[in-house]
Amino acid sequence: MGAWYELIYFAFRNVKLRIGLTILLFFVLAAIFAPLFARYDPNAYVGPAAHPPSPEHWFGTTTFGQDVYSQFAHGLRLTLIVGLLGGSIGTLIGILIGLISGYRGGLLDEILNMITNIVLILPTLAILIIIAAYLTVRGFLVQSVFIGLTAWPWAARAIRAQTLSLRAREFVDLARMSGRSSMKIVLTEIAPSMMSYLFMVFILQFGGAILNAATLDFIGLGPTQAFSLGLMMNNAVLWAALELGMWWWLIPPGAAITAIVGALYVMNVGLDEVFNPKLREL
């Protein structure tokens, strides 16, 4: 318990972690509650065209009279869900392959390492674009799965390197001598020892999934039956919002994506300082 109290103490003292976590929590709460205050359907034509923010339409309206706030509220929720699902899938695959490859070694390690290297050098974005282009109906679940299936290699390599280092430690040797199975050793000895590192991997995967999803949405290959922040930006650019001076249509989704991803990376730096005693702020 003393170690946990120490981590919590330094976590509250870390400015980067506090800033990043505050920004992230703000957008998570907004994603949960903002749609409750959205009075219109995101696709409905409900007001005057190209109207600036007003008491009736908080974020203004689009070229077609759609309520920008309603689009933003629903788009923010979907963007975070896709990031969470895609990041979780990529993290889980990376953890599974990295732990097995690093602990077992031998031929299995060589095979898994070869597969990892092959996927690692593939142009991820190009593959996602090709897959999305051939799907006539695209949902956010399909998008999340494909993002996760292409995002795991770097995580697997990093976790494999950590596992190779830990499997030579004395506490792992003692666990082997006690007769524990390989799976139990990996789950009860090695994985908990790198839990902080795995959490940081998930944060990076979360941010990367949001960026990949936003990129696909921005070029028009996002979900066909849902609204996201990237799709908002795609529509705004497609209908010349910036040229027409409709900043309220383009800036909110772009600023939200930048703030969320930036907060995640700032959190990652802060967590690195908390978990690494040499980097802690005294």
PDB file of C-alpha atoms in Angstrom:
ATOM      1  CA  MET A   1       0.000   0.000   0.000  1.00  0.00           C
ATOM      2  CA  GLY A   2       2.912   2.323   0.676  1.00  0.00           C
ATOM      3  CA  ALA A   3       3.951   2.210  -2.970  1.00  0.00           C
ATOM      4  CA  TRP A   4       0.424   3.155  -4.087  1.00  0.00           C
ATOM      5  CA  TYR A   5       0.275   6.071  -1.672  1.00  0.00           C
ATOM      6  CA  GLU A   6       3.611   7.257  -3.021  1.00  0.00           C
ATOM      7  CA  LEU A   7       2.386   7.074  -6.623  1.00  0.00           C
ATOM      8  CA  ILE A   8      -0.825   8.922  -5.768  1.00  0.00           C
ATOM      9  CA  TYR A   9       1.150  11.594  -3.924  1.00  0.00           C
ATOM     10  CA  PHE A  10       3.427  12.276  -6.883  1.00  0.00           C
ATOM     11  CA  ALA A  11       0.510  12.032  -9.332  1.00  0.00           C
ATOM     12  CA  PHE A  12      -1.307  14.876  -7.567  1.00  0.00           C
ATOM     13  CA  ARG A  13       1.888  16.912  -7.562  1.00  0.00           C
ATOM     14  CA  ASN A  14       2.568  16.446 -11.279  1.00  0.00           C
ATOM     15  CA  VAL A  15       1.346  19.506 -13.180  1.00  0.00           C
ATOM     16  CA  LYS A  16       1.344  17.830 -16.605  1.00  0.00           C
ATOM     17  CA  LEU A  17      -0.767  14.939 -15.388  1.00  0.00           C
ATOM     18  CA  ARG A  18      -3.246  17.250 -13.666  1.00  0.00           C
ATOM     19  CA  ILE A  19      -3.640  19.456 -16.754  1.00  0.00           C
ATOM     20  CA  GLY A  20      -4.024  16.534 -19.153  1.00  0.00           C
ATOM     21  CA  LEU A  21      -6.457  14.697 -16.890  1.00  0.00           C
ATOM     22  CA  THR A  22      -8.564  17.820 -16.340  1.00  0.00           C
ATOM     23  CA  ILE A  23      -8.898  18.442 -20.090  1.00  0.00           C
ATOM     24  CA  LEU A  24      -9.712  14.797 -20.778  1.00  0.00           C
ATOM     25  CA  LEU A  25     -12.327  14.627 -18.001  1.00  0.00           C
ATOM     26  CA  PHE A  26     -13.933  17.808 -19.340  1.00  0.00           C
ATOM     27  CA  PHE A  27     -14.452  16.261 -22.764  1.00  0.00           C
ATOM     28  CA  VAL A  28     -15.559  12.913 -21.325  1.00  0.00           C
ATOM     29  CA  LEU A  29     -18.228  14.664 -19.244  1.00  0.00           C
ATOM     30  CA  ALA A  30     -19.189  16.755 -22.268  1.00  0.00           C
ATOM     31  CA  ALA A  31     -19.552  13.578 -24.353  1.00  0.00           C
ATOM     32  CA  ILE A  32     -21.835  12.093 -21.683  1.00  0.00           C
ATOM     33  CA  PHE A  33     -24.036  15.090 -20.933  1.00  0.00           C
ATOM     34  CA  ALA A  34     -23.845  17.427 -23.966  1.00  0.00           C
ATOM     35  CA  PRO A  35     -26.165  15.279 -26.141  1.00  0.00           C
ATOM     36  CA  LEU A  36     -28.817  15.572 -23.432  1.00  0.00           C
ATOM     37  CA  PHE A  37     -29.031  19.297 -24.190  1.00  0.00           C
ATOM     38  CA  ALA A  38     -29.064  18.866 -27.967  1.00  0.00           C
ATOM     39  CA  ARG A  39     -32.541  19.882 -29.061  1.00  0.00           C
ATOM     40  CA  TYR A  40     -32.256  18.837 -32.694  1.00  0.00           C
ATOM     41  CA  ASP A  41     -31.318  15.851 -34.770  1.00  0.00           C
ATOM     42  CA  PRO A  42     -27.772  16.324 -36.183  1.00  0.00           C
ATOM     43  CA  ASN A  43     -29.036  15.834 -39.744  1.00  0.00           C
ATOM     44  CA  ALA A  44     -32.249  17.867 -39.454  1.00  0.00           C
ATOM     45  CA  TYR A  45     -32.648  21.240 -41.174  1.00  0.00           C
ATOM     46  CA  VAL A  46     -33.850  23.318 -38.252  1.00  0.00           C
ATOM     47  CA  GLY A  47     -32.797  26.927 -38.737  1.00  0.00           C
ATOM     48  CA  PRO A  48     -31.574  29.642 -41.081  1.00  0.00           C
ATOM     49  CA  ALA A  49     -28.598  28.701 -43.207  1.00  0.00           C
ATOM     50  CA  ALA A  50     -25.075  29.770 -42.173  1.00  0.00           C
ATOM     51  CA  HIS A  51     -26.290  31.478 -39.015  1.00  0.00           C
ATOM     52  CA  PRO A  52     -23.620  32.424 -36.426  1.00  0.00           C
ATOM     53  CA  PRO A  53     -23.877  31.285 -32.773  1.00  0.00           C
ATOM     54  CA  SER A  54     -27.007  32.556 -31.051  1.00  0.00           C
ATOM     55  CA  PRO A  55     -29.221  31.722 -28.042  1.00  0.00           C
ATOM     56  CA  GLU A  56     -31.293  29.509 -30.326  1.00  0.00           C
ATOM     57  CA  HIS A  57     -28.328  27.738 -31.945  1.00  0.00           C
ATOM     58  CA  TRP A  58     -25.392  27.804 -29.520  1.00  0.00           C
ATOM     59  CA  PHE A  59     -22.756  26.834 -32.105  1.00  0.00           C
ATOM     60  CA  GLY A  60     -24.546  28.343 -35.085  1.00  0.00           C
ATOM     61  CA  THR A  61     -25.870  26.475 -38.114  1.00  0.00           C
ATOM     62  CA  THR A  62     -24.371  24.903 -41.205  1.00  0.00           C
ATOM     63  CA  THR A  63     -24.813  25.944 -44.820  1.00  0.00           C
ATOM     64  CA  PHE A  64     -27.998  23.877 -44.845  1.00  0.00           C
ATOM     65  CA  GLY A  65     -29.424  25.111 -41.546  1.00  0.00           C
ATOM     66  CA  GLN A  66     -28.344  22.129 -39.423  1.00  0.00           C
ATOM     67  CA  ASP A  67     -27.588  22.782 -35.750  1.00  0.00           C
ATOM     68  CA  VAL A  68     -23.807  22.650 -35.232  1.00  0.00           C
ATOM     69  CA  TYR A  69     -24.086  22.097 -31.472  1.00  0.00           C
ATOM     70  CA  SER A  70     -26.182  18.956 -31.988  1.00  0.00           C
ATOM     71  CA  GLN A  71     -23.631  17.661 -34.483  1.00  0.00           C
ATOM     72  CA  PHE A  72     -20.758  18.472 -32.120  1.00  0.00           C
ATOM     73  CA  ALA A  73     -22.398  16.864 -29.075  1.00  0.00           C
ATOM     74  CA  HIS A  74     -23.140  13.575 -30.855  1.00  0.00           C
ATOM     75  CA  GLY A  75     -19.853  13.668 -32.783  1.00  0.00           C
ATOM     76  CA  LEU A  76     -17.772  14.113 -29.626  1.00  0.00           C
ATOM     77  CA  ARG A  77     -19.360  11.064 -28.021  1.00  0.00           C
ATOM     78  CA  LEU A  78     -18.789   8.889 -31.094  1.00  0.00           C
ATOM     79  CA  THR A  79     -15.186  10.072 -31.489  1.00  0.00           C
ATOM     80  CA  LEU A  80     -14.340   9.121 -27.898  1.00  0.00           C
ATOM     81  CA  ILE A  81     -16.092   5.759 -28.239  1.00  0.00           C
ATOM     82  CA  VAL A  82     -14.143   4.901 -31.400  1.00  0.00           C
ATOM     83  CA  GLY A  83     -10.902   5.985 -29.728  1.00  0.00           C
ATOM     84  CA  LEU A  84     -11.658   3.906 -26.645  1.00  0.00           C
ATOM     85  CA  LEU A  85     -12.619   0.780 -28.588  1.00  0.00           C
ATOM     86  CA  GLY A  86      -9.829   1.050 -31.156  1.00  0.00           C
ATOM     87  CA  GLY A  87      -7.236   1.847 -28.484  1.00  0.00           C
ATOM     88  CA  SER A  88      -8.420  -1.039 -26.301  1.00  0.00           C
ATOM     89  CA  ILE A  89      -8.258  -3.543 -29.156  1.00  0.00           C
ATOM     90  CA  GLY A  90      -4.788  -2.399 -30.199  1.00  0.00           C
ATOM     91  CA  THR A  91      -3.564  -2.494 -26.591  1.00  0.00           C
ATOM     92  CA  LEU A  92      -4.980  -5.962 -25.867  1.00  0.00           C
ATOM     93  CA  ILE A  93      -3.475  -7.476 -29.017  1.00  0.00           C
ATOM     94  CA  GLY A  94      -0.141  -5.811 -28.305  1.00  0.00           C
ATOM     95  CA  ILE A  95      -0.142  -7.048 -24.697  1.00  0.00           C
ATOM     96  CA  LEU A  96      -1.051 -10.601 -25.697  1.00  0.00           C
ATOM     97  CA  ILE A  97       1.551 -10.915 -28.439  1.00  0.00           C
ATOM     98  CA  GLY A  98       4.240  -9.011 -26.521  1.00  0.00           C
ATOM     99  CA  LEU A  99       3.897 -11.070 -23.326  1.00  0.00           C
ATOM    100  CA  ILE A 100       3.745 -14.426 -25.103  1.00  0.00           C
ATOM    101  CA  SER A 101       6.581 -13.607 -27.474  1.00  0.00           C
ATOM    102  CA  GLY A 102       8.843 -12.177 -24.777  1.00  0.00           C
ATOM    103  CA  TYR A 103       8.265 -14.913 -22.213  1.00  0.00           C
ATOM    104  CA  ARG A 104       8.165 -18.039 -24.364  1.00  0.00           C
ATOM    105  CA  GLY A 105      11.023 -17.165 -26.708  1.00  0.00           C
ATOM    106  CA  GLY A 106      12.293 -19.711 -29.219  1.00  0.00           C
ATOM    107  CA  LEU A 107      10.444 -20.501 -32.444  1.00  0.00           C
ATOM    108  CA  LEU A 108       7.166 -18.978 -31.218  1.00  0.00           C
ATOM    109  CA  ASP A 109       8.954 -15.706 -30.497  1.00  0.00           C
ATOM    110  CA  GLU A 110      10.498 -15.681 -33.971  1.00  0.00           C
ATOM    111  CA  ILE A 111       7.138 -16.307 -35.651  1.00  0.00           C
ATOM    112  CA  LEU A 112       5.303 -13.654 -33.632  1.00  0.00           C
ATOM    113  CA  ASN A 113       8.171 -11.212 -34.094  1.00  0.00           C
ATOM    114  CA  MET A 114       8.105 -11.787 -37.847  1.00  0.00           C
ATOM    115  CA  ILE A 115       4.343 -11.157 -37.986  1.00  0.00           C
ATOM    116  CA  THR A 116       4.793  -8.021 -35.887  1.00  0.00           C
ATOM    117  CA  ASN A 117       7.521  -6.682 -38.163  1.00  0.00           C
ATOM    118  CA  ILE A 118       5.435  -7.354 -41.269  1.00  0.00           C
ATOM    119  CA  VAL A 119       2.408  -5.507 -39.911  1.00  0.00           C
ATOM    120  CA  LEU A 120       4.663  -2.752 -38.550  1.00  0.00           C
ATOM    121  CA  ILE A 121       6.074  -1.813 -41.956  1.00  0.00           C
ATOM    122  CA  LEU A 122       2.683  -1.833 -43.696  1.00  0.00           C
ATOM    123  CA  PRO A 123       1.291   1.634 -44.477  1.00  0.00           C
ATOM    124  CA  THR A 124      -1.442   1.600 -41.849  1.00  0.00           C
ATOM    125  CA  LEU A 125      -3.382   4.615 -43.063  1.00  0.00           C
ATOM    126  CA  ALA A 126      -3.316   3.415 -46.659  1.00  0.00           C
ATOM    127  CA  ILE A 127      -4.687   0.022 -45.599  1.00  0.00           C
ATOM    128  CA  LEU A 128      -7.443   1.642 -43.563  1.00  0.00           C
ATOM    129  CA  ILE A 129      -8.369   3.853 -46.512  1.00  0.00           C
ATOM    130  CA  ILE A 130      -8.542   0.873 -48.896  1.00  0.00           C
ATOM    131  CA  ILE A 131     -10.653  -1.178 -46.469  1.00  0.00           C
ATOM    132  CA  ALA A 132     -12.999   1.713 -45.717  1.00  0.00           C
ATOM    133  CA  ALA A 133     -13.381   2.539 -49.418  1.00  0.00           C
ATOM    134  CA  TYR A 134     -14.581  -0.991 -50.225  1.00  0.00           C
ATOM    135  CA  LEU A 135     -17.178  -1.097 -47.446  1.00  0.00           C
ATOM    136  CA  THR A 136     -20.531   0.216 -48.650  1.00  0.00           C
ATOM    137  CA  VAL A 137     -21.927   0.490 -45.108  1.00  0.00           C
ATOM    138  CA  ARG A 138     -19.478   1.536 -42.418  1.00  0.00           C
ATOM    139  CA  GLY A 139     -20.286   1.643 -38.713  1.00  0.00           C
ATOM    140  CA  PHE A 140     -18.201   2.926 -35.843  1.00  0.00           C
ATOM    141  CA  LEU A 141     -17.695  -0.634 -34.526  1.00  0.00           C
ATOM    142  CA  VAL A 142     -16.175  -1.758 -37.830  1.00  0.00           C
ATOM    143  CA  GLN A 143     -13.992   1.337 -37.901  1.00  0.00           C
ATOM    144  CA  SER A 144     -12.828   0.710 -34.322  1.00  0.00           C
ATOM    145  CA  VAL A 145     -11.952  -2.918 -35.033  1.00  0.00           C
ATOM    146  CA  PHE A 146      -9.929  -2.119 -38.149  1.00  0.00           C
ATOM    147  CA  ILE A 147      -8.060   0.670 -36.365  1.00  0.00           C
ATOM    148  CA  GLY A 148      -7.240  -1.651 -33.462  1.00  0.00           C
ATOM    149  CA  LEU A 149      -6.123  -4.474 -35.767  1.00  0.00           C
ATOM    150  CA  THR A 150      -3.561  -2.214 -37.446  1.00  0.00           C
ATOM    151  CA  ALA A 151      -2.303  -0.298 -34.386  1.00  0.00           C
ATOM    152  CA  TRP A 152      -0.852  -3.052 -32.167  1.00  0.00           C
ATOM    153  CA  PRO A 153       2.648  -3.814 -33.611  1.00  0.00           C
ATOM    154  CA  TRP A 154       4.634  -1.041 -31.888  1.00  0.00           C
ATOM    155  CA  ALA A 155       2.950  -1.875 -28.582  1.00  0.00           C
ATOM    156  CA  ALA A 156       3.776  -5.571 -29.010  1.00  0.00           C
ATOM    157  CA  ARG A 157       7.452  -4.812 -29.662  1.00  0.00           C
ATOM    158  CA  ALA A 158       7.722  -2.492 -26.673  1.00  0.00           C
ATOM    159  CA  ILE A 159       5.979  -4.958 -24.333  1.00  0.00           C
ATOM    160  CA  ARG A 160       8.097  -7.833 -25.664  1.00  0.00           C
ATOM    161  CA  ALA A 161      11.254  -5.909 -24.777  1.00  0.00           C
ATOM    162  CA  GLN A 162       9.965  -5.286 -21.244  1.00  0.00           C
ATOM    163  CA  THR A 163       9.004  -8.945 -20.868  1.00  0.00           C
ATOM    164  CA  LEU A 164      12.440 -10.131 -22.001  1.00  0.00           C
ATOM    165  CA  SER A 165      13.967  -8.024 -19.244  1.00  0.00           C
ATOM    166  CA  LEU A 166      11.542  -9.170 -16.539  1.00  0.00           C
ATOM    167  CA  ARG A 167      11.654 -12.896 -17.274  1.00  0.00           C
ATOM    168  CA  ALA A 168      15.312 -12.990 -16.186  1.00  0.00           C
ATOM    169  CA  ARG A 169      14.530 -11.486 -12.756  1.00  0.00           C
ATOM    170  CA  GLU A 170      14.819 -13.507  -9.566  1.00  0.00           C
ATOM    171  CA  PHE A 171      11.125 -13.357  -8.653  1.00  0.00           C
ATOM    172  CA  VAL A 172      10.252 -14.981 -11.998  1.00  0.00           C
ATOM    173  CA  ASP A 173      12.837 -17.721 -11.425  1.00  0.00           C
ATOM    174  CA  LEU A 174      11.332 -18.383  -7.999  1.00  0.00           C
ATOM    175  CA  ALA A 175       7.863 -18.614  -9.546  1.00  0.00           C
ATOM    176  CA  ARG A 176       9.141 -21.207 -12.050  1.00  0.00           C
ATOM    177  CA  MET A 177      10.810 -23.217  -9.273  1.00  0.00           C
ATOM    178  CA  SER A 178       7.538 -23.255  -7.337  1.00  0.00           C
ATOM    179  CA  GLY A 179       5.916 -25.110 -10.236  1.00  0.00           C
ATOM    180  CA  ARG A 180       3.619 -22.395 -11.538  1.00  0.00           C
ATOM    181  CA  SER A 181       2.447 -22.608 -15.140  1.00  0.00           C
ATOM    182  CA  SER A 182       3.769 -20.193 -17.736  1.00  0.00           C
ATOM    183  CA  MET A 183       0.385 -18.519 -18.082  1.00  0.00           C
ATOM    184  CA  LYS A 184       0.100 -17.954 -14.334  1.00  0.00           C
ATOM    185  CA  ILE A 185       3.619 -16.532 -14.164  1.00  0.00           C
ATOM    186  CA  VAL A 186       2.869 -14.129 -17.004  1.00  0.00           C
ATOM    187  CA  LEU A 187      -0.456 -13.003 -15.516  1.00  0.00           C
ATOM    188  CA  THR A 188       0.519 -12.833 -11.832  1.00  0.00           C
ATOM    189  CA  GLU A 189       4.195 -11.880 -11.934  1.00  0.00           C
ATOM    190  CA  ILE A 190       5.252 -10.234 -15.187  1.00  0.00           C
ATOM    191  CA  ALA A 191       2.128  -8.321 -16.248  1.00  0.00           C
ATOM    192  CA  PRO A 192       1.559  -6.679 -12.818  1.00  0.00           C
ATOM    193  CA  SER A 193       5.205  -5.618 -12.738  1.00  0.00           C
ATOM    194  CA  MET A 194       4.729  -3.568 -15.903  1.00  0.00           C
ATOM    195  CA  MET A 195       1.175  -2.384 -15.211  1.00  0.00           C
ATOM    196  CA  SER A 196       2.195   1.271 -15.252  1.00  0.00           C
ATOM    197  CA  TYR A 197       3.871   0.783 -18.631  1.00  0.00           C
ATOM    198  CA  LEU A 198       0.807  -1.012 -20.026  1.00  0.00           C
ATOM    199  CA  PHE A 199      -1.406   1.861 -18.899  1.00  0.00           C
ATOM    200  CA  MET A 200       0.824   4.345 -20.722  1.00  0.00           C
ATOM    201  CA  VAL A 201       0.659   2.163 -23.848  1.00  0.00           C
ATOM    202  CA  PHE A 202      -3.137   2.293 -23.686  1.00  0.00           C
ATOM    203  CA  ILE A 203      -3.118   6.104 -23.449  1.00  0.00           C
ATOM    204  CA  LEU A 204      -0.974   6.351 -26.588  1.00  0.00           C
ATOM    205  CA  GLN A 205      -3.190   3.818 -28.382  1.00  0.00           C
ATOM    206  CA  PHE A 206      -6.271   5.803 -27.353  1.00  0.00           C
ATOM    207  CA  GLY A 207      -4.859   9.015 -28.816  1.00  0.00           C
ATOM    208  CA  GLY A 208      -3.646   7.277 -31.963  1.00  0.00           C
ATOM    209  CA  ALA A 209      -7.058   5.680 -32.551  1.00  0.00           C
ATOM    210  CA  ILE A 210      -8.759   9.079 -32.297  1.00  0.00           C
ATOM    211  CA  LEU A 211      -6.345  10.555 -34.835  1.00  0.00           C
ATOM    212  CA  ASN A 212      -6.748   7.637 -37.257  1.00  0.00           C
ATOM    213  CA  ALA A 213     -10.534   7.791 -36.978  1.00  0.00           C
ATOM    214  CA  ALA A 214     -10.540  11.564 -37.477  1.00  0.00           C
ATOM    215  CA  THR A 215      -8.335  11.175 -40.565  1.00  0.00           C
ATOM    216  CA  LEU A 216     -10.657   8.595 -42.122  1.00  0.00           C
ATOM    217  CA  ASP A 217     -13.701  10.715 -41.301  1.00  0.00           C
ATOM    218  CA  PHE A 218     -12.073  13.858 -42.673  1.00  0.00           C
ATOM    219  CA  ILE A 219     -11.484  12.275 -46.084  1.00  0.00           C
ATOM    220  CA  GLY A 220     -15.053  10.950 -46.163  1.00  0.00           C
ATOM    221  CA  LEU A 221     -14.398   7.314 -45.198  1.00  0.00           C
ATOM    222  CA  GLY A 222     -15.880   7.358 -41.716  1.00  0.00           C
ATOM    223  CA  PRO A 223     -19.157   5.827 -40.490  1.00  0.00           C
ATOM    224  CA  THR A 224     -21.965   6.204 -43.028  1.00  0.00           C
ATOM    225  CA  GLN A 225     -24.785   6.267 -40.483  1.00  0.00           C
ATOM    226  CA  ALA A 226     -23.345   8.277 -37.591  1.00  0.00           C
ATOM    227  CA  PHE A 227     -21.820  11.659 -36.782  1.00  0.00           C
ATOM    228  CA  SER A 228     -18.248  12.263 -35.635  1.00  0.00           C
ATOM    229  CA  LEU A 229     -15.969  15.270 -35.208  1.00  0.00           C
ATOM    230  CA  GLY A 230     -13.924  14.237 -38.231  1.00  0.00           C
ATOM    231  CA  LEU A 231     -17.052  14.043 -40.374  1.00  0.00           C
ATOM    232  CA  MET A 232     -18.024  17.533 -39.195  1.00  0.00           C
ATOM    233  CA  MET A 233     -14.665  18.827 -40.405  1.00  0.00           C
ATOM    234  CA  ASN A 234     -15.113  16.979 -43.692  1.00  0.00           C
ATOM    235  CA  ASN A 235     -18.484  18.615 -44.302  1.00  0.00           C
ATOM    236  CA  ALA A 236     -17.202  22.031 -43.266  1.00  0.00           C
ATOM    237  CA  VAL A 237     -14.278  21.866 -45.704  1.00  0.00           C
ATOM    238  CA  LEU A 238     -16.419  20.313 -48.442  1.00  0.00           C
ATOM    239  CA  TRP A 239     -18.900  23.183 -48.262  1.00  0.00           C
ATOM    240  CA  ALA A 240     -16.263  25.934 -47.970  1.00  0.00           C
ATOM    241  CA  ALA A 241     -17.032  26.944 -44.373  1.00  0.00           C
ATOM    242  CA  LEU A 242     -13.685  28.710 -43.944  1.00  0.00           C
ATOM    243  CA  GLU A 243     -13.998  30.631 -47.201  1.00  0.00           C
ATOM    244  CA  LEU A 244     -17.496  31.733 -46.233  1.00  0.00           C
ATOM    245  CA  GLY A 245     -16.359  32.856 -42.787  1.00  0.00           C
ATOM    246  CA  MET A 246     -18.308  30.109 -40.983  1.00  0.00           C
ATOM    247  CA  TRP A 247     -15.627  29.498 -38.348  1.00  0.00           C
ATOM    248  CA  TRP A 248     -18.205  28.099 -35.904  1.00  0.00           C
ATOM    249  CA  TRP A 249     -18.634  25.032 -38.119  1.00  0.00           C
ATOM    250  CA  LEU A 250     -14.950  24.151 -38.532  1.00  0.00           C
ATOM    251  CA  ILE A 251     -13.157  25.285 -35.370  1.00  0.00           C
ATOM    252  CA  PRO A 252     -15.090  23.401 -32.602  1.00  0.00           C
ATOM    253  CA  PRO A 253     -14.455  19.849 -33.921  1.00  0.00           C
ATOM    254  CA  GLY A 254     -10.854  20.626 -34.864  1.00  0.00           C
ATOM    255  CA  ALA A 255     -10.125  22.239 -31.506  1.00  0.00           C
ATOM    256  CA  ALA A 256     -11.760  19.347 -29.625  1.00  0.00           C
ATOM    257  CA  ILE A 257      -9.710  16.684 -31.426  1.00  0.00           C
ATOM    258  CA  THR A 258      -6.508  18.675 -30.874  1.00  0.00           C
ATOM    259  CA  ALA A 259      -7.288  19.220 -27.193  1.00  0.00           C
ATOM    260  CA  ILE A 260      -8.187  15.581 -26.505  1.00  0.00           C
ATOM    261  CA  VAL A 261      -5.159  14.079 -28.243  1.00  0.00           C
ATOM    262  CA  GLY A 262      -2.882  16.744 -26.780  1.00  0.00           C
ATOM    263  CA  ALA A 263      -4.235  16.052 -23.287  1.00  0.00           C
ATOM    264  CA  LEU A 264      -3.597  12.323 -23.685  1.00  0.00           C
ATOM    265  CA  TYR A 265       0.010  12.879 -24.712  1.00  0.00           C
ATOM    266  CA  VAL A 266       0.587  15.392 -21.906  1.00  0.00           C
ATOM    267  CA  MET A 267      -0.884  12.827 -19.499  1.00  0.00           C
ATOM    268  CA  ASN A 268       1.511  10.226 -20.856  1.00  0.00           C
ATOM    269  CA  VAL A 269       4.494  12.487 -20.183  1.00  0.00           C
ATOM    270  CA  GLY A 270       3.198  13.194 -16.695  1.00  0.00           C
ATOM    271  CA  LEU A 271       2.680   9.503 -15.940  1.00  0.00           C
ATOM    272  CA  ASP A 272       6.203   8.761 -17.132  1.00  0.00           C
ATOM    273  CA  GLU A 273       7.479  11.268 -14.591  1.00  0.00           C
ATOM    274  CA  VAL A 274       5.292   9.761 -11.844  1.00  0.00           C
ATOM    275  CA  PHE A 275       6.245   6.135 -12.482  1.00  0.00           C
ATOM    276  CA  ASN A 276       9.958   6.868 -13.047  1.00  0.00           C
ATOM    277  CA  PRO A 277      11.581   7.959  -9.738  1.00  0.00           C
ATOM    278  CA  LYS A 278      14.419   9.661 -11.631  1.00  0.00           C
ATOM    279  CA  LEU A 279      11.973  12.024 -13.366  1.00  0.00           C
ATOM    280  CA  ARG A 280       9.692  12.842 -10.449  1.00  0.00           C
ATOM    281  CA  GLU A 281       9.076  16.414  -9.394  1.00  0.00           C
ATOM    282  CA  LEU A 282      10.187  16.741  -5.785  1.00  0.00           C
TER     283      LEU A 282
END
